Amino acid sequence: MCAKCFSGLARWGTTLMDEASSWNYEDWAELIFSNFFNEENAGEEILFAVDDAVLAEISGLSEEGGATSLARAVKSRVSGQWRLASISDTTRVWKRQGGNGAHPALPALALTVLAASRMVADGTFAATNYYVPLRRALDPNDRDVGAPGDFRTAILDLWESVREWSQVDLGGDLGILKAETNQPHFPFIAPALQHAFLRSSDLHRLDAFFRILGFEPGGEPPSAGELRRALGSWTSNKNEPWARRLNNACLEDENNELYKHCERLLAREARRWDGMPRDSRTGRAVGRLGLAIKSRRHPELQFYAKWDERLGAEVELELPALGSKSLQREEDFEWFAPNPLGEFGPSLIDDWLSNGVELGGDPTRFELQGAAAHVLRYDDSMARYVSVESMTIGLPHLVLTRCVHVEQVESFLSPLAEEGVLARGPVQVSDDPSLADWRLVGPFSIDSRPTSRPPEVLAQYLSSGIGLSLRLIGGLRVGLGLRTYLRGGEPSIGLNELAESAPQLYQVGLDGDEVELPLESEGEEVPLWEEHLEPGHYKIRQGLATVSLEIIDGIVAEAGPDAGSVRLGGSIEGTFAHGRDVVARPWMVKAPIGIRESSLLGAGGPSEYATVCLPKWFNHALKLVEGGGNLDWKCIDAWTSFEPVWQVLESRSGGQPELHLLNDRRPNAQGSFAADTDWSKALSKTPLAEDAPEAAALLLQAYREVIEGNRDA
Amino acid sequence: MHDLSPGGELLQWASEMGSGRWGQFRASAEHLARKHGLKKRPWNLARELSSLGHLDIDWEARRWSIAKPTLNVVPGLGLCVVLTGSRPYHFLQSFRDAVDDPSVFDFQMRQSEPHESAPAAIFAKCANLEVVEKVASRTNARFVVDPSTSLAASMPSLGDQQLVLAAPPDLDLDTEWFNPYNVEWEECEDRGDPKEGLYRQALTERRRHLWHEADRWWKTDLAYGQFRALQGEGQRVMKWQSATTNGGQSSCLEVRRYVRLPDLAERALTICDGRMPSRGHRSDGDGHVYERYSNVPEGIYHELARRLGQLPTTEGGGEVNA
């Protein structure tokens, strides 16, 4: 049976389950190969976290059935005497024949990891404790103790063989399965322990952890050591089994050095974290279930399946009490239809809200993380409030939480939200007793990131300054780099609460030399802009952590890329209307003297008369706003539809108006016009300026003759 | 010439970026609001940059871009050209070099309340148009004459608005109705037959607006929705006043507060003096607060009023209290 068939068939029907329970060793090798090795894991170490639950999941059998089937298959090769050498022999033959398909050692190694997971579940690490579950994994009736058969002589070579195959022969294209085989403590069981100390499902929790850490998807993660210490701190006050396992994995134990393996895992997860859930075993996308609420007044809690670009357009989902349902993506929308998924009972909804839910599906399962609080935001396309992974500053949100958390949520949000928005009080989401404890708070918008730590129930939705790692927050980033900021737009430094030391600031010279600069660091965040740093390179250190940044004045000469690419109405860019006719330019005329306006006269008769004055109001405004500055003019712009020929100005000496010639143009007034127009009176009665040339006098005479001639007419 | 206002810093950042998604802009605006202790929503900061002609935003696509640097020759400012558009650091350096000329006097004016967060207006008083062209050439800036006229002429009229049919909204969801008689928003509490007119819902970052008429609903723009409602009620919310003949007082256009002008109208008016409007009461004591735009030619006022269904009302005198 081909490997690809397993992943699909394993879930369906009792007939197939009977088949699965009789799978042979090669069948299990292919099953494990197809479920742990794929292109999503390319270049990355595989977490070979085999436990009863995983075996059940990949085989479609019960937990007991999966483990029993695997054991039967392995026993068929190693016998009850634990002859791992037979697998070594098989491996040599397989390699000589081309080494195609699954590595023959996979089922045997899986069994050793299964045994380690059972030992971890019991909570004690010791060689004496390991071999008992190892023996009983193969044969429940095995009452012997100690390393079985040739386990100690063969096991490390098998691990190394698998590593070489996955890393070298396959080029790491489907992931790398490796384990440290030179551990000084528990050397023969250490490889299995390295893959058993965490479950795949435990790594799901890292999504919330990364958010609380303030780590952004695709961003530069803290160092592996810092991640481990932060995770240890985060899980230290939690009692759930997953938290206990994660916390134990983070402990620096010289005896098992699992913490180093933990660091590698954390670094891997941080590198590939894109803010979306993934199956840590296969690296494949896991679908998300969303919560939807109709309105504050009529909540009507519902669930739907979210679509994202990692998923195809069609999925099959197993719904409780409703069976298998085929879902199709609604075109251009980010959900699958039907939406909502179906009607679910209040007690089920309460359970899902608190504890989460995982729905089996093809090609992938869908999950909803349980939480003490769910944050929702309005989705215009769905006309509902829908659950989100994080709050966005400036957008309205609702918080769905239990009664016991309402007060702390409200008292945290009140100072941040717009005044009065929380005055309406929380709303009960349902009259049903199963959901009576849940309340809706909001809607509210917060305008800026909080400076104090949010309550635990909101921590994963909203980052604050202090956290579990040293990092840069906010700022005006420019350019292609992640850490280049404009001068004046420097970020805040978010401090690491795990570090006992205060942060230190260093300027890095061109030669790499570091000069420490004074840094005020009271409070949970340090606003770097208050340091008024000059452009250059800088480092901030706190304990073992370091972050770097660069400050610059600017990059571009006139405007950044694609300036002007957005246009209002398709043609307006700023104040420029593309494609419009050019507007006529103003004429330049002499600036009026004093406070009076000045008249302008054209050649075409009374219709060509206008006045112009100095914009003294603008001068006043400048003085009012800036407290200084005195604008004066020798020339001024005149926005007339005609070309000014004459200008009436007060004389410099006595204040009497004078006529000044601006352009030598003969009169061309057409038709008759009223006698006492402003144009006529100005030309007839205003004396020519004293310094006017003789030609001006002649031209003026021509204008006056036209006026006289019109009067006579 | 370094503008340390929140808007000035935001403008500098946007100039360096050139264009981007709304999420990036919001993050930068939020940072500056925090830095300056400003209680202002990111989209309000963006609106100020757009009103001043620096930035263009496509709210549907949630994208923005900075306008290229432009020198605007505006009637009535005595050839004090207004610099709009992109202002990255290096451009301002070259602008400073270009105006280092006896025939140019450069200065800037901070915005007054309530828009003190907006970028300062930058002016260059030039001796003549040739000097303006020279400055534009030295800085590689665009040169535009009388932008108000083009902007006003480009603004769609009420009748040009394409309304898009929308599903009836759930009136339970924080909905308000615009009362065109009082020029106020009223909360919708009852589920009865909704009144015709303009509605808004505060569900997303920016409120969404719907027009209800003849039992149907349409998506609409806030500004056009308000003016459509006001036109129906015969309400006049725009008043123009001419300048004094000695130049001591500019012409001005007053628009009732809480009435939103379309983006192009806003831009056509602010470029008239390069600044955001001031706010105040009228001296005739009608009790209303107005946004006051200075140096607005009567022709611009007529064009805008006609397109927005507001019959022109002019006054030749009367003092206006600031």
GROMACS .gro file of C-alpha atoms in nm, chain B residues 40-305:
model
  266
  753LYS     CA    1  -0.600   6.123   1.802
  754ARG     CA    2  -0.701   5.830   1.589
  755PRO     CA    3  -0.459   5.729   1.315
  756TRP     CA    4  -0.712   5.794   1.044
  757ASN     CA    5  -0.762   6.149   1.175
  758LEU     CA    6  -0.391   6.214   1.138
  759ALA     CA    7  -0.410   6.067   0.790
  760ARG     CA    8  -0.703   6.291   0.705
  761GLU     CA    9  -0.505   6.599   0.798
  762LEU     CA   10  -0.223   6.500   0.566
  763SER     CA   11  -0.476   6.433   0.291
  764SER     CA   12  -0.660   6.762   0.345
  765LEU     CA   13  -0.334   6.953   0.314
  766GLY     CA   14  -0.260   6.787  -0.018
  767HIS     CA   15   0.034   6.578   0.099
  768LEU     CA   16  -0.112   6.228   0.087
  769ASP     CA   17  -0.374   6.034  -0.109
  770ILE     CA   18  -0.559   5.743   0.048
  771ASP     CA   19  -0.768   5.474  -0.116
  772TRP     CA   20  -0.980   5.358   0.178
  773GLU     CA   21  -1.138   5.073  -0.018
  774ALA     CA   22  -0.804   4.921  -0.114
  775ARG     CA   23  -0.651   5.038   0.216
  776ARG     CA   24  -0.351   5.183   0.042
  777TRP     CA   25  -0.192   5.526   0.041
  778SER     CA   26   0.078   5.715  -0.144
  779ILE     CA   27   0.257   6.042  -0.091
  780ALA     CA   28   0.214   6.309  -0.356
  781LYS     CA   29   0.530   6.422  -0.530
  782PRO     CA   30   0.670   6.755  -0.406
  783THR     CA   31   0.466   7.041  -0.548
  784LEU     CA   32   0.499   7.419  -0.543
  785ASN     CA   33   0.152   7.573  -0.549
  786VAL     CA   34   0.098   7.927  -0.675
  787VAL     CA   35  -0.219   8.033  -0.497
  788PRO     CA   36  -0.421   8.348  -0.569
  789GLY     CA   37  -0.427   8.602  -0.291
  790LEU     CA   38  -0.109   8.499  -0.111
  791GLY     CA   39   0.117   8.752  -0.274
  792LEU     CA   40   0.317   8.486  -0.457
  793CYS     CA   41   0.393   8.302  -0.135
  794VAL     CA   42   0.393   7.957  -0.292
  795VAL     CA   43   0.280   7.666  -0.078
  796LEU     CA   44   0.490   7.350  -0.067
  797THR     CA   45   0.281   7.035  -0.060
  798GLY     CA   46   0.354   6.667  -0.106
  799SER     CA   47   0.658   6.469  -0.014
  800ARG     CA   48   0.903   6.618   0.239
  801PRO     CA   49   1.182   6.372   0.305
  802TYR     CA   50   1.490   6.501   0.481
  803HIS     CA   51   1.706   6.528   0.169
  804PHE     CA   52   1.437   6.709  -0.024
  805LEU     CA   53   1.406   6.968   0.252
  806GLN     CA   54   1.783   7.014   0.239
  807SER     CA   55   1.771   7.079  -0.135
  808PHE     CA   56   1.468   7.305  -0.089
  809ARG     CA   57   1.659   7.508   0.168
  810ASP     CA   58   1.948   7.541  -0.076
  811ALA     CA   59   1.714   7.636  -0.360
  812VAL     CA   60   1.548   7.916  -0.163
  813ASP     CA   61   1.877   8.054  -0.042
  814ASP     CA   62   1.834   8.337  -0.289
  815PRO     CA   63   1.776   8.712  -0.247
  816SER     CA   64   1.456   8.685  -0.449
  817VAL     CA   65   1.307   8.419  -0.217
  818PHE     CA   66   1.197   8.436   0.143
  819ASP     CA   67   1.102   8.100   0.293
  820PHE     CA   68   0.904   8.058   0.613
  821GLN     CA   69   0.669   7.817   0.777
  822MET     CA   70   0.355   7.847   0.984
  823ARG     CA   71   0.241   7.604   1.247
  824GLN     CA   72  -0.117   7.488   1.229
  825SER     CA   73  -0.348   7.640   1.485
  826GLU     CA   74  -0.602   7.470   1.707
  827PRO     CA   75  -0.766   7.227   1.676
  828HIS     CA   76  -0.523   7.099   1.413
  829GLU     CA   77  -0.197   7.176   1.588
  830SER     CA   78  -0.087   6.817   1.530
  831ALA     CA   79  -0.091   6.864   1.152
  832PRO     CA   80   0.233   6.940   0.963
  833ALA     CA   81   0.341   7.303   0.950
  834ALA     CA   82   0.272   7.486   0.627
  835ILE     CA   83   0.588   7.573   0.431
  836PHE     CA   84   0.590   7.878   0.210
  837ALA     CA   85   0.839   8.048  -0.020
  838LYS     CA   86   0.768   8.408  -0.106
  839CYS     CA   87   0.906   8.457  -0.456
  840ALA     CA   88   0.970   8.781  -0.640
  841ASN     CA   89   0.799   8.659  -0.958
  842LEU     CA   90   0.690   8.349  -1.142
  843GLU     CA   91   1.028   8.296  -1.302
  844VAL     CA   92   1.177   8.263  -0.955
  845VAL     CA   93   0.910   8.008  -0.865
  846GLU     CA   94   0.999   7.807  -1.173
  847LYS     CA   95   1.365   7.824  -1.083
  848VAL     CA   96   1.301   7.691  -0.732
  849ALA     CA   97   1.083   7.414  -0.873
  850SER     CA   98   1.353   7.321  -1.121
  851ARG     CA   99   1.629   7.317  -0.861
  852THR     CA  100   1.430   7.090  -0.633
  853ASN     CA  101   1.271   6.880  -0.907
  854ALA     CA  102   0.932   6.973  -0.768
  855ARG     CA  103   0.612   7.005  -0.964
  856PHE     CA  104   0.479   7.356  -1.031
  857VAL     CA  105   0.101   7.408  -1.012
  858VAL     CA  106  -0.095   7.728  -1.067
  859ASP     CA  107  -0.422   7.786  -0.884
  860PRO     CA  108  -0.476   7.428  -0.769
  861SER     CA  109  -0.809   7.515  -0.603
  862THR     CA  110  -0.981   7.575  -0.934
  863SER     CA  111  -0.876   7.237  -1.073
  864LEU     CA  112  -0.958   7.053  -0.752
  865ALA     CA  113  -1.301   7.210  -0.723
  866ALA     CA  114  -1.376   7.135  -1.086
  867SER     CA  115  -1.270   6.773  -1.038
  868MET     CA  116  -1.494   6.714  -0.741
  869PRO     CA  117  -1.795   6.494  -0.822
  870SER     CA  118  -2.136   6.649  -0.764
  871LEU     CA  119  -2.406   6.504  -0.546
  872GLY     CA  120  -2.579   6.382  -0.856
  873ASP     CA  121  -2.265   6.208  -0.981
  874GLN     CA  122  -2.240   5.986  -0.676
  875GLN     CA  123  -2.273   5.619  -0.759
  876LEU     CA  124  -2.455   5.460  -0.472
  877VAL     CA  125  -2.392   5.091  -0.419
  878LEU     CA  126  -2.677   4.878  -0.296
  879ALA     CA  127  -2.618   4.731   0.047
  880ALA     CA  128  -2.786   4.477   0.267
  881PRO     CA  129  -3.013   4.629   0.531
  882PRO     CA  130  -2.797   4.688   0.837
  883ASP     CA  131  -2.864   4.545   1.176
  884LEU     CA  132  -2.977   4.857   1.356
  885ASP     CA  133  -2.884   4.695   1.686
  886LEU     CA  134  -2.521   4.739   1.600
  887ASP     CA  135  -2.427   5.081   1.740
  888THR     CA  136  -2.620   5.271   1.473
  889GLU     CA  137  -2.688   5.644   1.454
  890TRP     CA  138  -2.909   5.850   1.223
  891PHE     CA  139  -2.806   6.193   1.094
  892ASN     CA  140  -3.063   6.458   1.175
  893PRO     CA  141  -3.023   6.719   0.897
  894TYR     CA  142  -3.237   6.972   1.076
  895ASN     CA  143  -3.021   6.979   1.388
  896VAL     CA  144  -2.706   6.870   1.203
  897GLU     CA  145  -2.650   6.610   1.475
  898TRP     CA  146  -2.627   6.233   1.508
  899GLU     CA  147  -2.894   6.049   1.704
  900GLU     CA  148  -2.874   5.696   1.840
  901CYS     CA  149  -3.111   5.439   1.692
  902GLU     CA  150  -3.273   5.258   1.976
  903ASP     CA  151  -3.599   5.133   1.840
  904ARG     CA  152  -3.648   4.858   1.593
  905GLY     CA  153  -3.941   5.030   1.419
  906ASP     CA  154  -3.940   5.143   1.056
  907PRO     CA  155  -3.615   5.329   1.011
  908LYS     CA  156  -3.633   5.692   0.899
  909GLU     CA  157  -3.502   5.779   0.556
  910GLY     CA  158  -3.166   5.945   0.536
  911LEU     CA  159  -2.809   5.887   0.645
  912TYR     CA  160  -2.696   5.629   0.901
  913ARG     CA  161  -2.359   5.541   1.048
  914GLN     CA  162  -2.224   5.238   1.233
  915ALA     CA  163  -1.905   5.230   1.437
  916LEU     CA  164  -1.812   4.870   1.371
  917THR     CA  165  -1.478   4.905   1.199
  918GLU     CA  166  -1.186   5.144   1.224
  919ARG     CA  167  -1.371   5.402   1.021
  920ARG     CA  168  -1.742   5.425   1.055
  921ARG     CA  169  -1.947   5.293   0.768
  922HIS     CA  170  -2.228   5.504   0.626
  923LEU     CA  171  -2.552   5.398   0.465
  924TRP     CA  172  -2.825   5.586   0.287
  925HIS     CA  173  -3.182   5.470   0.337
  926GLU     CA  174  -3.456   5.568   0.097
  927ALA     CA  175  -3.766   5.402  -0.047
  928ASP     CA  176  -3.710   5.090   0.163
  929ARG     CA  177  -3.365   5.035   0.019
  930TRP     CA  178  -3.014   5.078   0.153
  931TRP     CA  179  -2.699   5.199  -0.017
  932LYS     CA  180  -2.340   5.241   0.088
  933THR     CA  181  -2.240   5.603   0.080
  934ASP     CA  182  -1.960   5.839   0.163
  935LEU     CA  183  -2.010   6.040   0.483
  936ALA     CA  184  -1.969   6.381   0.319
  937TYR     CA  185  -2.201   6.315   0.030
  938GLY     CA  186  -2.449   6.144   0.257
  939GLN     CA  187  -2.464   6.448   0.483
  940PHE     CA  188  -2.503   6.694   0.200
  941ARG     CA  189  -2.773   6.480   0.041
  942ALA     CA  190  -2.961   6.485   0.370
  943LEU     CA  191  -2.904   6.857   0.413
  944GLN     CA  192  -3.020   6.931   0.060
  945GLY     CA  193  -3.341   6.744   0.129
  946GLU     CA  194  -3.405   6.960   0.431
  947GLY     CA  195  -3.300   7.283   0.260
  948GLN     CA  196  -3.032   7.334   0.523
  949ARG     CA  197  -2.749   7.574   0.444
  950VAL     CA  198  -2.427   7.494   0.621
  951MET     CA  199  -2.180   7.694   0.413
  952LYS     CA  200  -2.138   8.072   0.433
  953TRP     CA  201  -1.894   8.282   0.236
  954GLN     CA  202  -1.767   8.627   0.323
  955SER     CA  203  -1.573   8.859   0.094
  956ALA     CA  204  -1.238   9.014   0.179
  957THR     CA  205  -1.206   9.372   0.298
  958THR     CA  206  -1.080   9.609   0.034
  959ASN     CA  207  -0.765   9.701   0.222
  960GLY     CA  208  -0.647   9.342   0.247
  961GLY     CA  209  -0.670   9.341   0.623
  962GLN     CA  210  -0.920   9.057   0.622
  963SER     CA  211  -0.924   8.777   0.370
  964SER     CA  212  -1.231   8.625   0.220
  965CYS     CA  213  -1.340   8.318   0.409
  966LEU     CA  214  -1.573   8.026   0.387
  967GLU     CA  215  -1.734   7.887   0.699
  968VAL     CA  216  -1.868   7.535   0.717
  969ARG     CA  217  -2.075   7.410   1.009
  970ARG     CA  218  -1.875   7.189   1.239
  971TYR     CA  219  -1.963   6.818   1.222
  972VAL     CA  220  -2.042   6.851   0.854
  973ARG     CA  221  -1.778   6.666   0.657
  974LEU     CA  222  -1.666   6.807   0.326
  975PRO     CA  223  -1.562   6.568   0.048
  976ASP     CA  224  -1.187   6.513   0.036
  977LEU     CA  225  -1.141   6.719  -0.280
  978ALA     CA  226  -1.344   7.007  -0.141
  979GLU     CA  227  -1.141   7.000   0.178
  980ARG     CA  228  -0.822   7.006  -0.023
  981ALA     CA  229  -0.941   7.282  -0.257
  982LEU     CA  230  -1.011   7.498   0.048
  983THR     CA  231  -0.705   7.431   0.259
  984ILE     CA  232  -0.470   7.506  -0.029
  985CYS     CA  233  -0.620   7.855  -0.047
  986ASP     CA  234  -0.395   7.955   0.240
  987GLY     CA  235  -0.197   7.637   0.285
  988ARG     CA  236  -0.340   7.567   0.629
  989MET     CA  237  -0.603   7.363   0.806
  990PRO     CA  238  -0.920   7.556   0.895
  991SER     CA  239  -0.953   7.737   1.222
  992ARG     CA  240  -1.259   7.695   1.438
  993GLY     CA  241  -1.487   7.951   1.593
  994HIS     CA  242  -1.831   8.099   1.639
  995ARG     CA  243  -1.999   8.354   1.419
  996SER     CA  244  -2.047   8.702   1.556
  997ASP     CA  245  -2.421   8.701   1.473
  998GLY     CA  246  -2.454   8.453   1.756
  999ASP     CA  247  -2.636   8.167   1.590
 1000GLY     CA  248  -2.458   7.952   1.846
 1001HIS     CA  249  -2.303   7.717   1.598
 1002VAL     CA  250  -1.936   7.635   1.565
 1003TYR     CA  251  -1.779   7.669   1.223
 1004GLU     CA  252  -1.468   7.553   1.048
 1005ARG     CA  253  -1.321   7.860   0.883
 1006TYR     CA  254  -1.118   7.848   0.562
 1007SER     CA  255  -0.933   8.166   0.468
 1008ASN     CA  256  -0.865   8.327   0.131
 1009VAL     CA  257  -1.134   8.134  -0.052
 1010PRO     CA  258  -1.230   8.303  -0.380
 1011GLU     CA  259  -1.599   8.346  -0.441
 1012GLY     CA  260  -1.573   8.137  -0.754
 1013ILE     CA  261  -1.441   7.839  -0.561
 1014TYR     CA  262  -1.717   7.873  -0.305
 1015HIS     CA  263  -1.982   7.887  -0.580
 1016GLU     CA  264  -1.839   7.581  -0.751
 1017LEU     CA  265  -1.833   7.374  -0.435
 1018ALA     CA  266  -2.171   7.491  -0.311
   0.00000   0.00000   0.00000
